[in-house]
Amino acid sequence: MEKNYRILVVDDVAENIQVAMNILREDSYELSYATSGEKALELIRSQDFDLILLDIMMPGIDGFEVCGQLRTYPRYREVPVIFLTARADIDAISRGFEAGAVDYIIKPFHAAELLARVRTHLELHAARQVLRRHNLSLQEKVQLTERRLLTELEQNQLEMIHILTELMEFTSDETGNHIKRVADYSRLLAELTPALTEEDAEIIYHASPMHDIGKVFIPKEVLNKPGKLSHSEFEVMKTHTTKAHQFLQKSKRKLLKAADIIAWQHHERWDGAGYPRALKGEEIHIYGRIVAIADVFDALTHKRIYKPAWSMEDARDYILEHSGSHFDPTLVDLFQQHFDQFTQIAND
């Protein structure tokens, strides 16, 4: 056994202290003593001990109260306390265990018993500390593994989104540049929105490229029609929002859940006149409201098979004109205030 353990002996009888300390010196412990509960608490507050031998019955603050106060100090919550008692008083011994003692010794001391019990409880205490350190180390390893797995899952989600957006480009007139710009606009607007966090901005950046993923389910003759869609064709086109939701809704992963929200809701309107569910105002998720502005601004400012490109200013004026009807007015204000940043993304 190591010989650097620190033990506090507390007894109101000096002779008992002397006998105990003489016995304990056989194992070369570092020893301190107190002749009252008050003095014991002073030493406990100022020093660290590995084990305490504590007399139950003392005038003033007795052993029960010392033990109770001892457990209020975090560093002493598991330090073993062995009660010292002059007789085998079952009630007193029971109170001692309730107060937090781990064992008791009856006075007068028998050297072999005192040494054996002190050694046993010091070894148990040391073993518990080793086990705790091991558990903490194991917990850290588990947390590290969880973080690694989470990173891998997020990377898998990003790869899935990348594959699906490439599929969307292949099956429609959407271009990779449009998808990238919508993601950049969306992240910028999210960063400008006080209610959203940096994590929200990153989520919307990675999820917004999926806003039109439902178009892969739309017939090509409708999707790529160069002229204006008929009423029935437009009704078919509108189903890309619900088809995307049906495709994405079962995922529990945060990026794909966000993609589901965006794909399902980015054609809703602030005034409730949008589709597919005619949501109104803040019934529309903030992600959907943000992407609605980003998608329309980019669609207006770039050429499509059915229309020429608008100027940046005309597109801005359209969005301002439809603030409070099509678009969230608070987001439109942010868009207007930082319009130069949006035009910079559009020109990159």
PDB file of C-alpha atoms in Angstrom, residues 2 40 63 74 80 121 144 186 195 197 209 245 313 330:
ATOM      1  CA  GLU A   2       1.186   3.518  -0.722  1.00  0.00           C
ATOM      2  CA  ALA A  40     -12.398  18.896  12.864  1.00  0.00           C
ATOM      3  CA  GLY A  63     -19.776  13.149  15.004  1.00  0.00           C
ATOM      4  CA  PRO A  74     -17.993  18.073  -3.092  1.00  0.00           C
ATOM      5  CA  PRO A  80     -14.627   7.218   3.789  1.00  0.00           C
ATOM      6  CA  HIS A 121     -11.505   1.453   3.103  1.00  0.00           C
ATOM      7  CA  LEU A 144     -15.806  11.241 -29.395  1.00  0.00           C
ATOM      8  CA  SER A 186     -30.639  31.830 -48.264  1.00  0.00           C
ATOM      9  CA  ALA A 195     -34.026  35.083 -34.561  1.00  0.00           C
ATOM     10  CA  THR A 197     -28.518  31.068 -35.209  1.00  0.00           C
ATOM     11  CA  PRO A 209     -30.513  23.221 -52.858  1.00  0.00           C
ATOM     12  CA  HIS A 245     -42.600  16.085 -49.006  1.00  0.00           C
ATOM     13  CA  GLU A 313     -33.450  46.575 -59.759  1.00  0.00           C
ATOM     14  CA  THR A 330     -39.543  41.552 -42.139  1.00  0.00           C
TER      15      THR A 330
END
